[in-house]
Tab-separated table of N, CA and C in Angstrom:
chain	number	residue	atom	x	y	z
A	1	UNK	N	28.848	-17.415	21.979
A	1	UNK	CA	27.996	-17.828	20.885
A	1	UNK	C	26.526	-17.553	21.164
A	2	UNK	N	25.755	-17.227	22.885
A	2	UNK	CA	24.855	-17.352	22.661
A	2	UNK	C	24.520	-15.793	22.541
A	3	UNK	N	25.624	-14.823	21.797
A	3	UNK	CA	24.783	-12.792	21.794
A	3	UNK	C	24.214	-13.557	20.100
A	4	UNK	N	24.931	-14.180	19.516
A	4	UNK	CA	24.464	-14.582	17.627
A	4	UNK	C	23.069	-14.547	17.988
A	5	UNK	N	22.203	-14.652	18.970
A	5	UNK	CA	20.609	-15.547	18.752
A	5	UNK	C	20.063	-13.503	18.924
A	6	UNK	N	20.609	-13.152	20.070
A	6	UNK	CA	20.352	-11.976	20.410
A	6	UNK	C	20.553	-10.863	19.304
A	7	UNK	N	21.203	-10.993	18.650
A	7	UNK	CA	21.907	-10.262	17.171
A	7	UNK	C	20.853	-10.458	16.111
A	8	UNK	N	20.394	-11.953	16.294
A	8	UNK	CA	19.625	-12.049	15.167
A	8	UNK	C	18.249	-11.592	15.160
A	9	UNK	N	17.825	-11.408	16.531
A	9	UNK	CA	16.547	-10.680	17.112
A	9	UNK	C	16.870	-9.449	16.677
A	10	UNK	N	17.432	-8.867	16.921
A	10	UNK	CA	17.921	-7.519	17.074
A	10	UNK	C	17.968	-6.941	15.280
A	11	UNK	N	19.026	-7.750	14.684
A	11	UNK	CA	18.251	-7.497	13.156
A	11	UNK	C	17.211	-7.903	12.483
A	12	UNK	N	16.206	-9.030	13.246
A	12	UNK	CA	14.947	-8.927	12.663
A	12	UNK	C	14.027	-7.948	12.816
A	13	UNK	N	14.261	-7.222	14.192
A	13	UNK	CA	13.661	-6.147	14.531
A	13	UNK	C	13.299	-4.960	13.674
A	14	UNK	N	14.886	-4.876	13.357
A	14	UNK	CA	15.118	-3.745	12.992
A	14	UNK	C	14.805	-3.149	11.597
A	15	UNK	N	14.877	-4.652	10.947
A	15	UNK	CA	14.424	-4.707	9.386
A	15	UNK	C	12.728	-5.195	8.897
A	16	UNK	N	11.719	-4.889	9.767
A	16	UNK	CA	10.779	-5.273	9.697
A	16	UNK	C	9.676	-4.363	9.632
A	17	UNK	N	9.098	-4.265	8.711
A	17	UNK	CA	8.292	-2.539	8.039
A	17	UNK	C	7.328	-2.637	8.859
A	18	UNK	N	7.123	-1.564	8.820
A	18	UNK	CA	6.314	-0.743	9.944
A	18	UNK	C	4.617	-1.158	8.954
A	19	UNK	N	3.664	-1.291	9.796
A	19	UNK	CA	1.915	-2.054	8.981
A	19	UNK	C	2.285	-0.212	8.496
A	20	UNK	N	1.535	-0.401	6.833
A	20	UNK	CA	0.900	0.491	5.940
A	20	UNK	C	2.161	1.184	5.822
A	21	UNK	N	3.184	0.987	5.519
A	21	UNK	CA	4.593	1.831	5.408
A	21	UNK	C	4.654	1.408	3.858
A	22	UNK	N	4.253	1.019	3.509
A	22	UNK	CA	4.345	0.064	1.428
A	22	UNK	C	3.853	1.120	0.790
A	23	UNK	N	1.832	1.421	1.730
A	23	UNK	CA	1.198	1.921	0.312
A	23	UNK	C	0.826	3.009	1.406
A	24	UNK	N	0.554	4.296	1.392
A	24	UNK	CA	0.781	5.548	1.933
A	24	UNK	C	-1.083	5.257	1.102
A	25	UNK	N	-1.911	5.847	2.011
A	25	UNK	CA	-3.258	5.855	1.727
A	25	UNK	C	-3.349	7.605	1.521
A	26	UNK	N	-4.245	7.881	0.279
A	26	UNK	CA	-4.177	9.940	0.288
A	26	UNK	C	-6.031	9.610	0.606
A	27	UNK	N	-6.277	10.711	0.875
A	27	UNK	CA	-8.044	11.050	0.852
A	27	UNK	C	-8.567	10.874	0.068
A	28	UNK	N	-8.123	11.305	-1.089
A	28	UNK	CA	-8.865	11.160	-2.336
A	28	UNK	C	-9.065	9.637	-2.444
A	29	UNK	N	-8.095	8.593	-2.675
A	29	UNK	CA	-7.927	7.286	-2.660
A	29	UNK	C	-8.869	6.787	-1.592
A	30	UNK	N	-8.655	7.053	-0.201
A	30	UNK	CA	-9.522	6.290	0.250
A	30	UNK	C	-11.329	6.637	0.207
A	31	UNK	N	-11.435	7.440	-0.221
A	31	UNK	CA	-12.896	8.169	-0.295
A	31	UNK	C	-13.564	7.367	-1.936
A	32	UNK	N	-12.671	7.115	-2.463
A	32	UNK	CA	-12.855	6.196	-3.834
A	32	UNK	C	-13.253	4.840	-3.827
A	33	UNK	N	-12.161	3.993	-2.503
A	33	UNK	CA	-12.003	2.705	-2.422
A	33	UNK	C	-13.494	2.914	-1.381
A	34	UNK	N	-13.840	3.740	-0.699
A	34	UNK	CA	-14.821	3.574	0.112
A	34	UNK	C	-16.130	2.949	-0.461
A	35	UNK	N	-16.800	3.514	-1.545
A	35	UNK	CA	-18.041	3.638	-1.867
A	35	UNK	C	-17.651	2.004	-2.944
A	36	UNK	N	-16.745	1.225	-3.137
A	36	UNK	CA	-16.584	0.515	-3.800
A	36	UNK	C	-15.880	0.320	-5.358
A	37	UNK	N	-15.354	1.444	-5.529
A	37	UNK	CA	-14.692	1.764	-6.796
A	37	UNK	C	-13.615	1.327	-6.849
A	38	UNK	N	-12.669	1.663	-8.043
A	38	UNK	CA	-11.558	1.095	-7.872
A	38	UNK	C	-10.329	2.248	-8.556
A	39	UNK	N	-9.391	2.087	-8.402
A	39	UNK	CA	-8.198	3.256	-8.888
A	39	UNK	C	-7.689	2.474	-10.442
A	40	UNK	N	-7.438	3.453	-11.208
A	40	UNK	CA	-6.708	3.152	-12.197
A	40	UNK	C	-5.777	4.290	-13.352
A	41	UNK	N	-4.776	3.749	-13.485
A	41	UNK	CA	-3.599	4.555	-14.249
A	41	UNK	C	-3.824	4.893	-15.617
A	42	UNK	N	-4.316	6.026	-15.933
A	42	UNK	CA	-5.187	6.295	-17.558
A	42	UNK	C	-6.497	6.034	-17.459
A	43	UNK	N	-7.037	5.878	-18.875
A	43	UNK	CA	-8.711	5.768	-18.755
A	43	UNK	C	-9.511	4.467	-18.170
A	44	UNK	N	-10.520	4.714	-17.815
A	44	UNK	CA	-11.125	3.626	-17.520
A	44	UNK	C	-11.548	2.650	-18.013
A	45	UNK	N	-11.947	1.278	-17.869
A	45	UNK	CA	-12.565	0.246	-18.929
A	45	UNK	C	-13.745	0.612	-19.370
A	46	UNK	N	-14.308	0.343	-20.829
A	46	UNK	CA	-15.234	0.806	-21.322
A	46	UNK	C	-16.454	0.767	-20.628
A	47	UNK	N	-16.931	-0.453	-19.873
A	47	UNK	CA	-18.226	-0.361	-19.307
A	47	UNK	C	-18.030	0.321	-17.643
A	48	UNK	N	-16.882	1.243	-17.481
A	48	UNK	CA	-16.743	2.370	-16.647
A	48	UNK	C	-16.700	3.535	-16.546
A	49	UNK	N	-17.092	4.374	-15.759
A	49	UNK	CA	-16.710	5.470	-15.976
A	49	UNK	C	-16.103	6.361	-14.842
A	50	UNK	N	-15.318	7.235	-14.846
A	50	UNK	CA	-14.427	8.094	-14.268
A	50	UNK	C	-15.377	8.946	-13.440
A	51	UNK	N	-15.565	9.049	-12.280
A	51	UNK	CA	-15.883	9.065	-10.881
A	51	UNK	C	-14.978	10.565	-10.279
A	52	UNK	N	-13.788	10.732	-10.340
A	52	UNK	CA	-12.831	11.699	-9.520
A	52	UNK	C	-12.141	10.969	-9.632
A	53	UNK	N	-10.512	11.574	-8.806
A	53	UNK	CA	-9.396	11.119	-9.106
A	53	UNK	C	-9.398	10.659	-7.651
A	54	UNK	N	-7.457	9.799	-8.054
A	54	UNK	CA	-7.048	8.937	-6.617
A	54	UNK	C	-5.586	9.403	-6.627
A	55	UNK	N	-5.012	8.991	-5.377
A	55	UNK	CA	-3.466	9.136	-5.126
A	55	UNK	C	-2.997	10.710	-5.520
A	56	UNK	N	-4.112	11.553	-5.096
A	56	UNK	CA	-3.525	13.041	-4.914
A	56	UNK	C	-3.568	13.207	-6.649
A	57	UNK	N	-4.553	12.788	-7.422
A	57	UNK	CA	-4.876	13.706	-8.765
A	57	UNK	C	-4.456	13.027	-9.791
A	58	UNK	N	-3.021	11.925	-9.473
A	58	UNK	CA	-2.634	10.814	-10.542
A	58	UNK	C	-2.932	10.147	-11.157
A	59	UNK	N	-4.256	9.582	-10.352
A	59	UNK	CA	-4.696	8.505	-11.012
A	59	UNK	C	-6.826	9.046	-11.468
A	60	UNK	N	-7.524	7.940	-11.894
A	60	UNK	CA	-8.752	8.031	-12.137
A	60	UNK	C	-9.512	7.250	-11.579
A	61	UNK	N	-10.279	6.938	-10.445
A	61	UNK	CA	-11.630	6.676	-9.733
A	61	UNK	C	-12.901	5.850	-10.409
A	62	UNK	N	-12.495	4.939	-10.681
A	62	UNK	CA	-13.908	4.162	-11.804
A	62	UNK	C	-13.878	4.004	-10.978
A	63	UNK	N	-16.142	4.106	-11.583
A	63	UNK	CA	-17.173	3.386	-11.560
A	63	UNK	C	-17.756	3.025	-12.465
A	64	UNK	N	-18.868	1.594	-12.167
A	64	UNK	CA	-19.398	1.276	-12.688
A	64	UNK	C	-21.037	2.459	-13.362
């Protein structure tokens, strides 16, 4: 009974994501988030404006 404790280590291990394995950072994105901007899917909010793109060309780069 006592490999169960060892087993259970062993699959916590194993199932436990690797830091920044979720959101894959591109250049463009982080060169955006740098200067303080923010990413967004379609146009920007009206008192923004479109800066360059993020996530490799997908998305749009507001600023204020």
């Amino acid at each position: 009974m006592k490999f169960l404790y060892l087993l259970f280590a062993l699959v916590f291990l194993l199932f436990q994501a690797a830091p920044g394995s979720a959101d894959p950072l591109h250049a463009d994105t982080a060169a955006c988030k740098s200067v303080g901007n923010f990413c967004r899917l379609g146009a920007c909010p009206p008192t923004f404006s479109a800066s360059g793109t993020c996530h490799s060309g997908m998305m749009n780069c507001c600023s204020k």
